[in-house]
Coordinates of C-alpha atoms in Angstrom, one line a residue:
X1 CA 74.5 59.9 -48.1
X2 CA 75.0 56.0 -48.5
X3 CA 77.2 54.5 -50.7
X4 CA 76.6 53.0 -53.5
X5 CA 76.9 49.1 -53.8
X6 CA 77.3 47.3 -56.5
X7 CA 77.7 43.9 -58.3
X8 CA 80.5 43.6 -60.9
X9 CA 80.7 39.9 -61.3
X10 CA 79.0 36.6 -60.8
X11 CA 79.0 33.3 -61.9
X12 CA 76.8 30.0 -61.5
X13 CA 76.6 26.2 -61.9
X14 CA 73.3 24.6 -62.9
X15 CA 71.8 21.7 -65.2
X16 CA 72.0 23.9 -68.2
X17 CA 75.6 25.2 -67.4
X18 CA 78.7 25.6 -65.2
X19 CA 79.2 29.1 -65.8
X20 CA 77.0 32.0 -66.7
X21 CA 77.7 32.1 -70.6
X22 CA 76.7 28.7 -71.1
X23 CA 73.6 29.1 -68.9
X24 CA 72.3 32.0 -71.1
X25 CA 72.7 30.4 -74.2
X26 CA 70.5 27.4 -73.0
X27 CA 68.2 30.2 -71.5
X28 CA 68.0 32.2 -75.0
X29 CA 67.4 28.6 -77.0
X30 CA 64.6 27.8 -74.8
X31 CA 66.3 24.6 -73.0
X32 CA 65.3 23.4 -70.1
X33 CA 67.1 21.8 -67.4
X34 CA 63.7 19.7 -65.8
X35 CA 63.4 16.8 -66.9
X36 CA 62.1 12.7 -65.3
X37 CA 64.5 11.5 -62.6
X38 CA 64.6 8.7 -60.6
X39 CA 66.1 9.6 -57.1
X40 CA 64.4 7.6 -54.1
X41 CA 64.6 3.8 -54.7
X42 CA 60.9 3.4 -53.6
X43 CA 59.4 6.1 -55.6
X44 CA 58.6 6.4 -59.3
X45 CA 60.6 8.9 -61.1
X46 CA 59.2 12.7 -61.1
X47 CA 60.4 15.8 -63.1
X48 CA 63.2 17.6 -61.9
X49 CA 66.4 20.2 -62.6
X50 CA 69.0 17.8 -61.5
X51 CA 73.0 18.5 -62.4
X52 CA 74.3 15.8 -64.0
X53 CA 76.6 14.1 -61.3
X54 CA 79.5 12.7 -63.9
X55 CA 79.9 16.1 -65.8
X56 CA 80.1 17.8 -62.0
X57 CA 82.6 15.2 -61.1
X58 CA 84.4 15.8 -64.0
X59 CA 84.5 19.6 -63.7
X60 CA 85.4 19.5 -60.5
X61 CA 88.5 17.2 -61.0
X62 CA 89.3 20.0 -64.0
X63 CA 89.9 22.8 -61.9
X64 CA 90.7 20.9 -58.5
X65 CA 92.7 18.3 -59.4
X66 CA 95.4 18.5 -56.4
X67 CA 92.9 19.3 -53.9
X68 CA 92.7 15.8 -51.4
X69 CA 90.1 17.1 -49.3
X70 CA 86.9 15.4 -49.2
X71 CA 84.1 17.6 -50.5
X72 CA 79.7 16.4 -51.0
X73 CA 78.2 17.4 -54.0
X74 CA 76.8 20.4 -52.9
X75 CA 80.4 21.6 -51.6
X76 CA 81.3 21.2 -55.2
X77 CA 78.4 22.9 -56.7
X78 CA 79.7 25.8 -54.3
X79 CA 83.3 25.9 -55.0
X80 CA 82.6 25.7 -58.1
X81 CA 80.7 28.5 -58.8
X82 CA 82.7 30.8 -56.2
X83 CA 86.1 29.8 -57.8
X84 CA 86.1 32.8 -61.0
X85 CA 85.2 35.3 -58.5
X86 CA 88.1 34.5 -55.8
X87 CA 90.2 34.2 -58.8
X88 CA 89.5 38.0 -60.4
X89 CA 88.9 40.1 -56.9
X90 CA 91.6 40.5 -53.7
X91 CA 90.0 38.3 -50.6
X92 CA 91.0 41.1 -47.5
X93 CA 90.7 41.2 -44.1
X94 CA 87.5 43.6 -44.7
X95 CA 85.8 41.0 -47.3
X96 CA 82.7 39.6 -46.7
X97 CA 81.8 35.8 -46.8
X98 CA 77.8 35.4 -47.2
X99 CA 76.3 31.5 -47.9
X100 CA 72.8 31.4 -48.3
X101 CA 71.2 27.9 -48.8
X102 CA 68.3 26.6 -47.1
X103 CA 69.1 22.6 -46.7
X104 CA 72.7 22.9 -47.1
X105 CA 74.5 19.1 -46.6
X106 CA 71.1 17.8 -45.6
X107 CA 71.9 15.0 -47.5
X108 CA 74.7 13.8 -45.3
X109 CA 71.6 12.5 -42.6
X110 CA 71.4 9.6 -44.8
X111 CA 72.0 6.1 -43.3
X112 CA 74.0 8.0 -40.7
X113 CA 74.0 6.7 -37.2
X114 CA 75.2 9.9 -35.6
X115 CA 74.6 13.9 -36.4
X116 CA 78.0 14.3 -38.8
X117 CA 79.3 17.6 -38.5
X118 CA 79.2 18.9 -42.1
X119 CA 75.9 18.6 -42.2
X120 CA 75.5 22.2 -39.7
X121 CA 75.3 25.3 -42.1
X122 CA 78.1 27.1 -40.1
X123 CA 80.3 23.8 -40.7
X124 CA 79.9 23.7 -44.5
X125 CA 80.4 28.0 -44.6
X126 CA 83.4 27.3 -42.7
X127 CA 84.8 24.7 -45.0
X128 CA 84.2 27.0 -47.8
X129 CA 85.4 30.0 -46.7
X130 CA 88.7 28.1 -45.4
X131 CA 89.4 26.8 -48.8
X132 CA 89.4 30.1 -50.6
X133 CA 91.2 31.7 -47.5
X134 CA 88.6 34.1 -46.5
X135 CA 89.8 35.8 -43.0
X136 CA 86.4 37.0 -42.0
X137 CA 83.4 35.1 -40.2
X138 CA 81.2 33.5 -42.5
X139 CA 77.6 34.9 -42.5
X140 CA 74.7 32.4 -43.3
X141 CA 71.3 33.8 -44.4
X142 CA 69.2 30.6 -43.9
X143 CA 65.5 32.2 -44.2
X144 CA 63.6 29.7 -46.4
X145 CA 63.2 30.3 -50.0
X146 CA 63.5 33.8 -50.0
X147 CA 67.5 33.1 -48.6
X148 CA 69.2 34.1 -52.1
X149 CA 68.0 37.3 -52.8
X150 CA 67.6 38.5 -49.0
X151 CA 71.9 37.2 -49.0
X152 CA 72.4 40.4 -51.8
X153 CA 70.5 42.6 -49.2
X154 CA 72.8 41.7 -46.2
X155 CA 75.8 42.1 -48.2
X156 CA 74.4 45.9 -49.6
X157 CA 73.2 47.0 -45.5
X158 CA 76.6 45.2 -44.3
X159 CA 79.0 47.6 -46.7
X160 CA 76.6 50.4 -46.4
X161 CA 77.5 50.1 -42.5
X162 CA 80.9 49.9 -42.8
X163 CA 81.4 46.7 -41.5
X164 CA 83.0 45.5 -45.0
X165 CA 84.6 46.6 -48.1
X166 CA 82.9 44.0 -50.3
X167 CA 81.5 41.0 -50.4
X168 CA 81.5 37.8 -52.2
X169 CA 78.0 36.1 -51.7
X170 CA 77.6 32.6 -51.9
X171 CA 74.2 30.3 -52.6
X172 CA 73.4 26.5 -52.8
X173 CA 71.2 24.1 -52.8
X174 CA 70.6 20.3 -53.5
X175 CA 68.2 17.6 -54.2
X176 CA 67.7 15.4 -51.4
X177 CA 65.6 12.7 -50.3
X178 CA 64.8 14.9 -47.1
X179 CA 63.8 18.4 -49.5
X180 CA 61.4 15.5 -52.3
X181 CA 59.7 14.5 -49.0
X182 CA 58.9 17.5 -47.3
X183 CA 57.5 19.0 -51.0
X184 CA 55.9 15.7 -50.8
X185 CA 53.9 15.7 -47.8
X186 CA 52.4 19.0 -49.1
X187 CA 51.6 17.6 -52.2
X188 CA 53.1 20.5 -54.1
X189 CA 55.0 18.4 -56.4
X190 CA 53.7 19.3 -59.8
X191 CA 53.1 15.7 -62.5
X192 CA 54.8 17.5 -65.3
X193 CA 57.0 20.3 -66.3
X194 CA 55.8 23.4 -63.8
X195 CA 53.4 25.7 -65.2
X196 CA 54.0 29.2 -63.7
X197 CA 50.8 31.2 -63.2
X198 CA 49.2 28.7 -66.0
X199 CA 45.3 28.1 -65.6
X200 CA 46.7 24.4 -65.3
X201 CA 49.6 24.2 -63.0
X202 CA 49.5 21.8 -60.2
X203 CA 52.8 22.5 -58.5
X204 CA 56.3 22.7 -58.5
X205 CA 59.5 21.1 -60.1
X206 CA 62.7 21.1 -57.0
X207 CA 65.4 22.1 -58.6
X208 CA 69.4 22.8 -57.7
X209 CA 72.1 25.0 -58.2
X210 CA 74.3 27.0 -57.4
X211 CA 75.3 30.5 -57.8
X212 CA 77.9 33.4 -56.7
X213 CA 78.0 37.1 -56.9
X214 CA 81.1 40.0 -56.1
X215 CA 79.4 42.8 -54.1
X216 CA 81.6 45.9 -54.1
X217 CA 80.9 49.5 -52.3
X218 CA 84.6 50.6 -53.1
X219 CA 85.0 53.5 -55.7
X220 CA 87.3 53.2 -58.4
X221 CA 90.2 55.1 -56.9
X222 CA 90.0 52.4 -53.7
X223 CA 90.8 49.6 -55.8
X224 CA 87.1 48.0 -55.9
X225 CA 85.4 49.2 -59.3
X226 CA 87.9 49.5 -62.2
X227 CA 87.5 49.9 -65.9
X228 CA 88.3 46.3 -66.5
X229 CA 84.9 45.3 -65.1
X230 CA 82.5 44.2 -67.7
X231 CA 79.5 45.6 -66.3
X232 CA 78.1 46.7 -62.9
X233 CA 74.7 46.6 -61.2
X234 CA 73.7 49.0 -58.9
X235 CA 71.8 47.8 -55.7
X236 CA 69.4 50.7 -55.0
X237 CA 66.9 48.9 -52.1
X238 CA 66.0 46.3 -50.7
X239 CA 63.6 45.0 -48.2
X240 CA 62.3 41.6 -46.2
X241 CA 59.0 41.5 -44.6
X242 CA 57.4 38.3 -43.0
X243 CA 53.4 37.9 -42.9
X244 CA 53.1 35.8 -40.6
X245 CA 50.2 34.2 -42.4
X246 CA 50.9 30.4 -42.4
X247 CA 53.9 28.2 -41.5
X248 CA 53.4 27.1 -45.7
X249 CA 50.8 29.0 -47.2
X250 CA 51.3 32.6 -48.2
X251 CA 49.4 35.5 -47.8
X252 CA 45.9 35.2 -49.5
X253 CA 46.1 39.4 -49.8
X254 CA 49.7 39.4 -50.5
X255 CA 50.4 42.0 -47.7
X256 CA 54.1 40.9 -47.3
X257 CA 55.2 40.9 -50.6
X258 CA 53.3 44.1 -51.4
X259 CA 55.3 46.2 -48.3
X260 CA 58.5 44.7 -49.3
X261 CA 58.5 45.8 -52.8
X262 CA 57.1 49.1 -51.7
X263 CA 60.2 49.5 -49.3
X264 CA 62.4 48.2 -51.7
X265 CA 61.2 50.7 -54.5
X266 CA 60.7 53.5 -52.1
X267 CA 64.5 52.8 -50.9
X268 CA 65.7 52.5 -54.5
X269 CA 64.0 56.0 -55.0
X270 CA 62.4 53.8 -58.2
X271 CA 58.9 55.0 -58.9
X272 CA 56.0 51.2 -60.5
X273 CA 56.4 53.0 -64.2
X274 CA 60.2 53.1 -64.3
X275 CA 61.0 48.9 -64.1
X276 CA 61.4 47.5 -67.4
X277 CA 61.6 43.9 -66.2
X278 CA 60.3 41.6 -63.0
X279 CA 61.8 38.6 -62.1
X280 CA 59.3 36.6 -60.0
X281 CA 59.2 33.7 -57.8
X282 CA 56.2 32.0 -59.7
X283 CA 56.5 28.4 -57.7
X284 CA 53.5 27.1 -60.1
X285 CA 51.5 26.2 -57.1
X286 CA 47.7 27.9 -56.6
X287 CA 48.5 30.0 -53.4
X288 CA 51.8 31.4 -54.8
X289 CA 51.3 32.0 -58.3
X290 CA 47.8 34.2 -57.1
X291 CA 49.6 35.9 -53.9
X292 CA 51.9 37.6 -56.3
X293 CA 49.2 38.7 -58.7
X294 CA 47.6 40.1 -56.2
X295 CA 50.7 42.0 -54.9
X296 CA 51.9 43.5 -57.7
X297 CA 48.7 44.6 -58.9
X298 CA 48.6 46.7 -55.6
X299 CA 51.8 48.0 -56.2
X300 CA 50.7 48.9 -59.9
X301 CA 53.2 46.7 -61.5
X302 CA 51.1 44.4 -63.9
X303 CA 52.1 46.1 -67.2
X304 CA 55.3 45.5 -66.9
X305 CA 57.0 42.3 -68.1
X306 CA 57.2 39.9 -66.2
X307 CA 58.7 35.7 -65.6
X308 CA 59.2 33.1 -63.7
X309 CA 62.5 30.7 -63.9
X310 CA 61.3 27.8 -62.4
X311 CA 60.2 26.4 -65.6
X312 CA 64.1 26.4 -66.3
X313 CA 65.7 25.4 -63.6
X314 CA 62.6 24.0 -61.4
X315 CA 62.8 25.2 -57.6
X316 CA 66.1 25.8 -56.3
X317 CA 65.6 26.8 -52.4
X318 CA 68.3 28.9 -50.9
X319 CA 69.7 29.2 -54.5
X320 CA 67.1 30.1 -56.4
X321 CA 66.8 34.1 -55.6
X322 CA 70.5 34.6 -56.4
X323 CA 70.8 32.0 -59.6
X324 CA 67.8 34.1 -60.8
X325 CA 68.8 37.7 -60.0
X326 CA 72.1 36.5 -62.2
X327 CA 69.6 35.8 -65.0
X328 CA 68.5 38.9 -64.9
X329 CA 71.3 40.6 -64.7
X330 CA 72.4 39.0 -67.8
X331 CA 68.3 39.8 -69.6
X332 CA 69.8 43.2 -69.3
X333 CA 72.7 43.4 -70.3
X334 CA 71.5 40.9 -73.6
X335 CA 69.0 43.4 -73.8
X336 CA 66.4 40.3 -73.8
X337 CA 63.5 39.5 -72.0
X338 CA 63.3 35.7 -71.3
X339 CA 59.6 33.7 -71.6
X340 CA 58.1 32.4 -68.5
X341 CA 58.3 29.1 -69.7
X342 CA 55.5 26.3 -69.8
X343 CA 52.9 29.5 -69.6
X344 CA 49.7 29.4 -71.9
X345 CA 46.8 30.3 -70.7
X346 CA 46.4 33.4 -67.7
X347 CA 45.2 31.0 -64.4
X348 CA 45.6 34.0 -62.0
X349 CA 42.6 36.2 -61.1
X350 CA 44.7 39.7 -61.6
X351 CA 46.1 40.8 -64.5
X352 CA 50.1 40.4 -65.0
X353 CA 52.4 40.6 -68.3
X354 CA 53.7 37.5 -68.3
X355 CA 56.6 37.1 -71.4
X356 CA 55.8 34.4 -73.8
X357 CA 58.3 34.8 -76.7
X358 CA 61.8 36.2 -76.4
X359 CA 61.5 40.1 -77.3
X360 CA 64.0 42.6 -77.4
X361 CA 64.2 45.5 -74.4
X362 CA 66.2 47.9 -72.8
X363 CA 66.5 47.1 -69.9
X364 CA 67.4 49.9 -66.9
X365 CA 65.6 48.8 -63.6
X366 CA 64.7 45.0 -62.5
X367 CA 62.4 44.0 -59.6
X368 CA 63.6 40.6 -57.9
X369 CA 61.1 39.2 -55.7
X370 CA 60.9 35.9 -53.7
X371 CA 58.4 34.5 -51.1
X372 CA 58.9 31.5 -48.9
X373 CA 57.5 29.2 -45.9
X374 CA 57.3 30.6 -42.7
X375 CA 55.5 33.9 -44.8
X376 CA 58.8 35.1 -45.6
X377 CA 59.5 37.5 -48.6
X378 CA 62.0 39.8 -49.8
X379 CA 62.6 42.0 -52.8
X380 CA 65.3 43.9 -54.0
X381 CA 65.9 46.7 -57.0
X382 CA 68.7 46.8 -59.1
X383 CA 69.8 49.1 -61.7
X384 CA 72.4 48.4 -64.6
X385 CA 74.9 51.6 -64.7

């Protein structure tokens, strides 16, 4: 029999918020952290869910005021949103340190002459992890936009092994230059606020955050789960499964996101009529937006409510999947379903119940899915005990 993994605690840092109260209070008002920004000198401004740099400054200088080290913005995004967790739960030599971003110090390329060392993924997990005194390797799950959520399934399968005790996973990412101008060159970048599965989206808003989670297989008698923790989220399955369709484009038939929700709900033991509540990737571009309509409908999930956050918190690669498996977390224990916002009018060709008003629900069993270039996609089912 496997044991049972959990998350007890989280935290995250975003436009609407530097912890996870303030960001569901936004959330539950309807705010919105997209808005026009100007960020490359030669290009007019575009929308956006940009942290305000001062305030992150500012916050940062509030918690780490002795610290002399020289940190980016993205390394204060992280410690940041990692430092309540550290603080509350015992870093051992059988803790787990998982960072999941996509573009990590990308930005550190800029008018540099030579390849600076912070800007390698392993270089800025190390730097983190040092900080906080982890005594473990770092792990870094760098697979696209489907990073954050496949980062909670690497932390479950690594505990379930025995490799750890618990885990304290770790997600970022930033807006760059480099991240606008890829988006760019697709021509993904919506002209307004994103529109997820809207009949008149035309693409997506880049967004950045950055989130943490404490991921725990220890019983209450080992020290890990104790009555003091305020709630606790059961990780029942999980699954990844690449399509290999398009190096960009996602699966016209939706076969990978179809088999790994059907691995993930098969592992979780979780039959399409028990989830109360989906939390979708819903980009807001054409291919996406349909893929998933498509997928779900095979898996017989279209009456069930369902949103997207990107109209929130725009795109936010490597962070996205955990920033918006937090959100969730907190829908249920709020017992509130959050609107997809921007939606108006149905502009996929399956049927999906996509939230439009705030309504009350109990909420047992949520589906997190995410897709991503390269035809990744992943999918994982948790359950609030």
């Amino acid at each position: 029999m496997k044991k049972e993994i959990y998350i007890t605690d989280y935290n995250c840092v975003t436009p609407l918020g530097f912890d996870a109260d303030s960001n569901w209070k936004a959330l539950s008002e309807g705010k919105s952290g997209v808005a026009l920004h100007k960020i490359i000198d030669n290009q007019e401004a575009f929308y956006a869910s940009r942290i305000d740099s001062e305030k992150l400054n500012e916050e940062f200088s509030r918690f780490f005021a002795q610290n002399t080290i020289d940190f980016t913005r993205l390394e204060k995004m992280l410690l940041l949103s990692l430092l309540p967790l550290v603080e509350k739960h015992t870093i051992s030599e059988d803790t787990a340190f998982i960072l999941s971003t996509t573009k990590g110090n990308i930005s550190l390329l800029k008018k540099q002459t030579e390849l600076p060392e912070g800007v390698y993924l392993s270089k800025l997990a190390q730097k983190i992890a040092d900080f906080f005194g982890f005594k473990t390797r770092p792990i870094i799950v760098s697979n696209a936009c489907v990073s954050g959520v496949m980062a909670i399934a690497v932390a479950k399968n690594m505990i379930q092994a025995g490799k750890y005790k618990d885990a304290f996973v770790i997600a970022g990412d930033e807006l760059s230059e480099f991240v606008i101008s890829g988006f760019n060159s697709f021509q993904a970048i919506g002209s307004g606020h994103c529109k997820p599965y809207d009949k008149n989206r035309d693409g997506i808003n880049i967004g950045e955050a950055a989130a943490a989670v404490y991921v725990t297989g220890c019983l209450s008698d080992e020290g890990g789960i104790s009555q003091n923790e305020k709630f606790r989220f059961k990780v029942l399955g999980d699954s990844a499964i690449n399509d290999a369709n398009h190096i960009s484009g996602p699966s016209r038939t939706g076969d990978g996101l179809y088999a790994s929700i059907k691995n993930a709900m098969t592992e979780a033991n979780v039959l399409s009529e028990q989830i109360d509540f989906i939390s979708a990737h819903g980009t807001a571009t054409l291919y996406n937006d349909e893929m998933e309509a498509i997928a779900f409908n095979r898996m017989e999930l279209q009456n069930v409510p369902l949103n997207s956050m990107k109209g929130y918190y725009g795109h936010c690669l490597g962070a996205s999947g955990l920033l918006e498996s937090i959100i969730s977390m907190e829908s249920a224990l709020h017992s509130t379903l959050l609107p997809s916002k921007n939606f108006e009018e149905t502009g996929v060709t399956q049927p999906l119940n996509i939230i439009k008003e705030n309504q009350t629900s109990d909420i047992k069993y949520i589906l997190k899915t995410a897709s991503g270039f390269g035809g990744c996609n992943a999918a994982v089912v948790l359950e609030k005990c």
